[in-house]
């Protein structure tokens, strides 16, 4: 029996009324036949011509771009970036929306995820519904904050640097990224060719003049002589093991937050927005209100940002245990916090290391998990430790909402939630939820 080929709908066009925003940088619309479209480059309430970019007759939903705006929203502006729009760079989602509208859309996504996955209203989450811009980012429509201190450039077959198109390996060649921090832009990555390279990550540290590029060569390619417009350290990603190795200059950059300097090696994780680390540390500490002599956990601790802030506030009689899976990040965290004898950093996955520590009670917990969240097993373990307060730092509202539901099962309620627009022009948003035992009440 022959299988009937499934008909692709890519390229089909539908005139639709655009519905609410959805998680992922798109809005939901329905065709007259009731088929669901996830439409990028549109805004709620608009009437647009949507062209399908992904999907078949049997697909549950189709992905599409708004290629013609028939009835525009009052929140629409012309995208400031010439590389933003249907079929172009996939880095930004909301260049076509006024800055205030972008934050409202992000707030709507958070509210929808909280309701759908955690059964919480904003009021029940102790959230006023706002998404707060970082200091200095409240700009007029048409102006773009230069916030991205780490930019991953892709390189095409001709050695030209650019950024990936949305959900594609295809490279949109650019001459300038508008959201790149000045320290990245002034390196001049886009001005030269990068023969034999697959990608280039450019890093401009906050609080120091450190600049770094990390080169990933194509298989068998030789490393080029790197001559950029500013002094820069060069690292390379090895083909054999995927490890990052120094070519010349420092293998780390120095970042600064909470009146401390942090070493971040080999392109390790640090918040991308220059104000993000300080903003999040303050939100976490204001929520936890650490007391001298308390004990704390810092989970997924990276290079020790929250562990350092906790140790500083818990004093000589307090103690902090940090857990981090990345080997280089652990080395950096131990270096960064070497002057705190009562801070210990363990390497490994949280779900494996935490049970082995034998810890049965703790006063405070900070967790800043990866995009997928902490998960049911880890959350239930944390709920058994009796912490008086827990700070959950989340870069994905869906993962946050799922984990908040697990915390509720474990006897914790959300005391407050704050949301920060630390990724302007994109759909990403950062949240800090403060939890406490449910019986304490508000």
XYZ file of N, CA and C in Angstrom, residues 116-246:
393
model
N -2.006 29.089 33.100
C -2.172 27.797 32.437
C -1.393 26.685 33.124
N -0.164 26.972 33.576
C 0.707 25.916 34.087
C 0.793 25.858 35.615
N 0.487 26.996 36.277
C 0.567 27.003 37.747
C -0.771 27.314 38.401
N -1.778 27.688 37.601
C -3.078 28.024 38.181
C -3.054 29.270 39.032
N -2.143 30.208 38.702
C -1.976 31.410 39.507
C -2.405 32.653 38.737
N -3.118 33.540 39.391
C -3.358 34.871 38.851
C -2.170 35.756 39.248
N -1.991 36.908 38.583
C -0.918 37.815 39.014
C -1.021 38.163 40.503
N -2.243 38.398 40.966
C -2.425 38.750 42.387
C -1.951 37.623 43.298
N -2.286 36.393 42.939
C -1.878 35.236 43.743
C -0.369 35.032 43.719
N 0.287 35.532 42.662
C 1.745 35.436 42.565
C 2.445 36.656 43.163
N 1.683 37.568 43.715
C 2.281 38.769 44.302
C 2.967 39.649 43.272
N 2.376 39.689 42.069
C 2.981 40.414 40.940
C 2.020 41.503 40.485
N 2.569 42.691 40.238
C 1.719 43.807 39.813
C 1.444 43.808 38.312
N 1.959 42.807 37.587
C 1.679 42.688 36.160
C 2.610 43.448 35.254
N 3.556 44.184 35.829
C 4.458 44.986 34.988
C 5.762 44.241 34.706
N 6.366 44.584 33.574
C 7.709 44.128 33.226
C 8.579 45.376 33.203
N 9.583 45.407 34.053
C 10.349 46.631 34.302
C 11.571 46.687 33.386
N 11.783 47.825 32.698
C 13.000 47.936 31.892
C 14.231 48.105 32.771
N 15.382 47.704 32.261
C 16.633 47.935 32.983
C 16.955 49.424 32.961
N 17.742 49.842 33.919
C 18.152 51.241 33.997
C 18.777 51.689 32.668
N 18.263 52.790 32.130
C 18.807 53.343 30.896
C 18.176 52.801 29.630
N 17.290 51.803 29.761
C 16.697 51.171 28.577
C 15.363 51.785 28.163
N 14.820 52.718 28.961
C 13.514 53.294 28.627
C 13.739 54.372 27.578
N 13.676 53.967 26.315
C 13.988 54.854 25.193
C 12.737 55.109 24.357
N 12.730 56.209 23.582
C 11.580 56.480 22.708
C 11.462 55.421 21.611
N 10.244 55.296 21.056
C 10.019 54.374 19.944
C 10.966 54.709 18.802
N 11.554 53.663 18.226
C 12.502 53.864 17.131
C 13.950 53.852 17.570
N 14.185 53.969 18.905
C 15.545 53.863 19.435
C 15.713 52.494 20.090
N 16.902 51.937 19.945
C 17.157 50.566 20.389
C 18.284 50.560 21.416
N 18.063 49.978 22.623
C 19.164 49.896 23.593
C 20.258 48.950 23.120
N 21.494 49.363 23.336
C 22.648 48.535 22.949
C 23.040 47.710 24.172
N 22.418 46.551 24.291
C 22.515 45.811 25.544
C 23.240 44.485 25.433
N 23.408 43.955 24.238
C 23.879 42.573 24.138
C 25.402 42.514 24.217
N 25.940 42.138 25.389
C 27.384 42.117 25.594
C 28.034 40.838 25.070
N 27.200 39.880 24.626
C 27.706 38.631 24.046
C 26.894 38.348 22.785
N 27.578 38.314 21.643
C 26.893 38.095 20.370
C 27.525 36.902 19.674
N 26.683 35.951 19.284
C 27.140 34.762 18.558
C 26.894 34.996 17.067
N 27.971 35.286 16.333
C 27.856 35.482 14.892
C 28.002 34.137 14.180
N 27.182 33.922 13.179
C 27.367 32.793 12.274
C 28.163 33.284 11.070
N 28.832 32.377 10.382
C 29.663 32.744 9.223
C 29.188 31.943 8.012
N 28.950 32.632 6.885
C 28.487 31.914 5.697
C 29.663 31.310 4.936
N 29.378 30.652 3.829
C 30.408 29.940 3.065
C 31.475 30.871 2.512
N 31.133 32.148 2.363
C 32.090 33.123 1.830
C 32.870 33.831 2.926
N 32.666 33.406 4.180
C 33.418 34.002 5.286
C 32.816 35.286 5.823
N 31.560 35.575 5.473
C 30.919 36.801 5.944
C 30.157 36.538 7.238
N 30.299 37.455 8.186
C 29.653 37.300 9.495
C 28.213 37.793 9.443
N 27.357 37.110 10.162
C 25.963 37.518 10.236
C 25.271 36.815 11.378
N 23.949 36.789 11.335
C 23.145 36.146 12.366
C 22.178 35.168 11.697
N 21.789 34.144 12.426
C 20.911 33.127 11.849
C 19.511 33.688 11.593
N 18.913 33.224 10.518
C 17.510 33.515 10.291
C 16.672 32.669 11.247
N 15.427 33.063 11.443
C 14.567 32.401 12.428
C 14.388 30.922 12.087
N 14.663 30.055 13.067
C 14.510 28.597 12.931
C 15.199 28.078 11.670
N 16.415 28.569 11.438
C 17.134 28.210 10.216
C 18.633 28.235 10.480
N 19.375 27.475 9.663
C 20.840 27.557 9.699
C 21.346 28.597 8.704
N 20.446 29.162 7.929
C 20.840 30.147 6.921
C 21.306 31.425 7.601
N 22.331 32.058 7.043
C 22.944 33.234 7.656
C 22.428 34.507 6.990
N 21.948 35.435 7.813
C 21.618 36.790 7.346
C 22.869 37.643 7.561
N 23.562 37.965 6.483
C 24.784 38.763 6.584
C 24.409 40.176 7.010
N 25.111 40.714 8.007
C 24.811 42.054 8.516
C 26.078 42.901 8.533
N 25.880 44.215 8.589
C 27.036 45.100 8.769
C 27.059 45.715 10.161
N 25.969 45.499 10.935
C 25.905 46.028 12.298
C 24.698 45.437 12.996
N 24.869 45.027 14.261
C 23.742 44.566 15.074
C 23.356 45.694 16.024
N 22.120 46.173 15.910
C 21.698 47.340 16.680
C 21.628 47.080 18.177
N 21.356 45.837 18.586
C 21.239 45.572 20.024
C 22.581 45.171 20.640
N 23.637 45.057 19.818
C 24.959 44.721 20.354
C 25.479 45.865 21.216
N 26.096 45.524 22.342
C 26.715 46.539 23.188
C 27.847 47.224 22.424
N 28.132 48.446 22.823
C 29.165 49.215 22.136
C 30.494 48.464 22.107
N 30.813 47.792 23.216
C 32.077 47.069 23.288
C 32.176 45.932 22.289
N 31.035 45.364 21.882
C 31.019 44.335 20.843
C 31.114 44.987 19.466
N 30.305 46.027 19.264
C 30.276 46.689 17.950
C 31.636 47.237 17.561
N 32.367 47.790 18.546
C 33.634 48.438 18.211
C 34.751 47.447 17.866
N 34.493 46.143 18.026
C 35.484 45.159 17.581
C 35.548 45.079 16.053
N 34.415 45.388 15.389
C 34.410 45.369 13.923
C 34.353 43.975 13.332
N 33.668 43.049 14.014
C 33.567 41.661 13.529
C 33.007 41.615 12.105
N 31.990 42.454 11.839
C 31.286 42.385 10.551
C 32.084 42.985 9.396
N 33.174 43.671 9.697
C 33.920 44.379 8.644
C 34.893 43.479 7.893
N 35.226 42.329 8.441
C 36.245 41.494 7.834
C 35.678 40.121 7.470
N 36.416 39.393 6.669
C 35.974 38.040 6.315
C 36.634 37.025 7.241
N 35.950 35.890 7.422
C 36.363 34.865 8.374
C 36.394 33.516 7.667
N 37.290 33.392 6.723
C 37.379 32.168 5.943
C 37.664 30.965 6.847
N 36.925 29.903 6.617
C 37.143 28.676 7.369
C 36.474 28.635 8.729
N 35.806 29.737 9.125
C 35.158 29.765 10.440
C 33.674 29.417 10.315
N 33.157 28.715 11.325
C 31.728 28.402 11.385
C 30.977 29.440 12.197
N 31.617 29.923 13.278
C 30.967 30.935 14.116
C 32.009 31.711 14.906
N 31.598 32.883 15.372
C 32.442 33.747 16.204
C 31.581 34.277 17.330
N 31.994 34.053 18.561
C 31.302 34.680 19.686
C 32.134 35.861 20.147
N 31.504 37.023 20.238
C 32.186 38.235 20.690
C 31.654 38.615 22.063
N 32.569 38.896 22.998
C 32.202 39.201 24.379
C 32.844 40.525 24.775
N 32.027 41.423 25.340
C 32.528 42.682 25.883
C 32.109 42.741 27.346
N 33.052 42.596 28.244
C 32.730 42.495 29.667
C 32.140 43.797 30.199
N 31.348 43.655 31.253
C 30.778 44.804 31.955
C 31.660 45.101 33.173
N 32.075 46.333 33.317
C 32.877 46.698 34.478
C 34.368 46.537 34.279
N 34.782 46.103 33.081
C 36.205 46.076 32.722
C 36.288 46.297 31.220
N 37.494 46.506 30.738
C 37.693 46.708 29.297
C 37.995 45.398 28.576
N 37.787 44.273 29.249
C 38.105 42.978 28.648
C 37.211 42.699 27.441
N 37.846 42.277 26.351
C 37.148 41.887 25.131
C 37.673 40.517 24.713
N 36.779 39.693 24.188
C 37.177 38.332 23.847
C 36.400 37.857 22.621
N 37.092 37.117 21.744
C 36.386 36.422 20.666
C 36.706 34.933 20.780
N 35.669 34.125 20.548
C 35.814 32.670 20.586
C 35.482 32.153 19.193
N 36.454 31.548 18.543
C 36.308 31.109 17.156
C 36.012 29.615 17.098
N 35.033 29.257 16.293
C 34.749 27.851 16.017
C 35.052 27.594 14.551
N 36.179 26.927 14.236
C 36.525 26.671 12.835
C 35.644 25.588 12.221
N 35.523 25.629 10.896
C 34.908 24.517 10.188
C 35.881 23.337 10.241
N 35.391 22.106 10.066
C 36.284 20.939 10.137
C 37.501 21.087 9.219
N 38.681 20.923 9.823
C 39.924 20.960 9.052
C 40.463 22.335 8.742
N 39.749 23.399 9.130
C 40.186 24.757 8.779
C 41.259 25.252 9.743
N 42.131 26.109 9.213
C 43.159 26.741 10.040
C 42.601 28.021 10.648
N 43.149 28.366 11.810
C 42.699 29.580 12.488
C 43.295 30.802 11.793
N 42.487 31.840 11.533
C 43.036 33.037 10.890
C 43.820 33.892 11.881
N 44.622 34.796 11.355
C 45.257 35.813 12.190
C 44.187 36.841 12.519
N 43.917 37.016 13.801
C 42.807 37.896 14.194
C 43.329 39.302 14.449
N 42.905 40.230 13.591
C 43.249 41.642 13.757
C 41.948 42.430 13.756
N 41.553 42.879 14.938
C 40.298 43.618 15.075
C 40.582 45.059 15.482
N 39.504 45.848 15.610
C 39.662 47.285 15.829
C 40.014 47.643 17.271
N 39.919 46.685 18.181
C 40.250 46.913 19.589
C 41.040 45.719 20.104
N 41.862 45.912 21.164
C 42.586 44.782 21.749
C 41.609 43.706 22.211
N 41.955 42.448 21.956
C 41.020 41.374 22.240
C 41.773 40.070 22.505
N 41.245 39.264 23.439
C 41.760 37.912 23.640
C 41.085 36.977 22.643
N 41.808 35.937 22.247
C 41.255 34.996 21.260
C 41.287 33.584 21.836
N 40.147 32.905 21.742
C 40.041 31.505 22.124
C 39.479 30.729 20.937
N 39.675 29.421 20.942
C 39.107 28.608 19.870
C 38.420 27.386 20.445
N 37.388 26.940 19.743
C 36.697 25.711 20.112
C 37.339 24.571 19.333
N 37.835 23.568 20.058
C 38.536 22.457 19.425
C 37.548 21.502 18.750
N 37.924 21.062 17.554
C 37.069 20.162 16.787
C 36.911 18.817 17.480
N 37.977 18.309 18.097
C 37.960 16.957 18.660
C 37.037 16.830 19.861
N 37.236 17.721 20.855
C 36.510 17.546 22.112
C 35.499 18.646 22.421
N 35.433 19.659 21.556
C 34.499 20.756 21.804
C 34.940 21.669 22.924
N 36.154 21.434 23.454
C 36.669 22.285 24.520
C 37.115 23.635 23.989
N 37.157 24.621 24.884
C 37.585 25.974 24.512
C 39.009 26.171 25.002
N 39.894 26.579 24.084
C 41.311 26.712 24.417
C 41.828 28.100 24.044
N 42.742 28.598 24.848
C 43.299 29.938 24.637
C 44.252 29.943 23.445
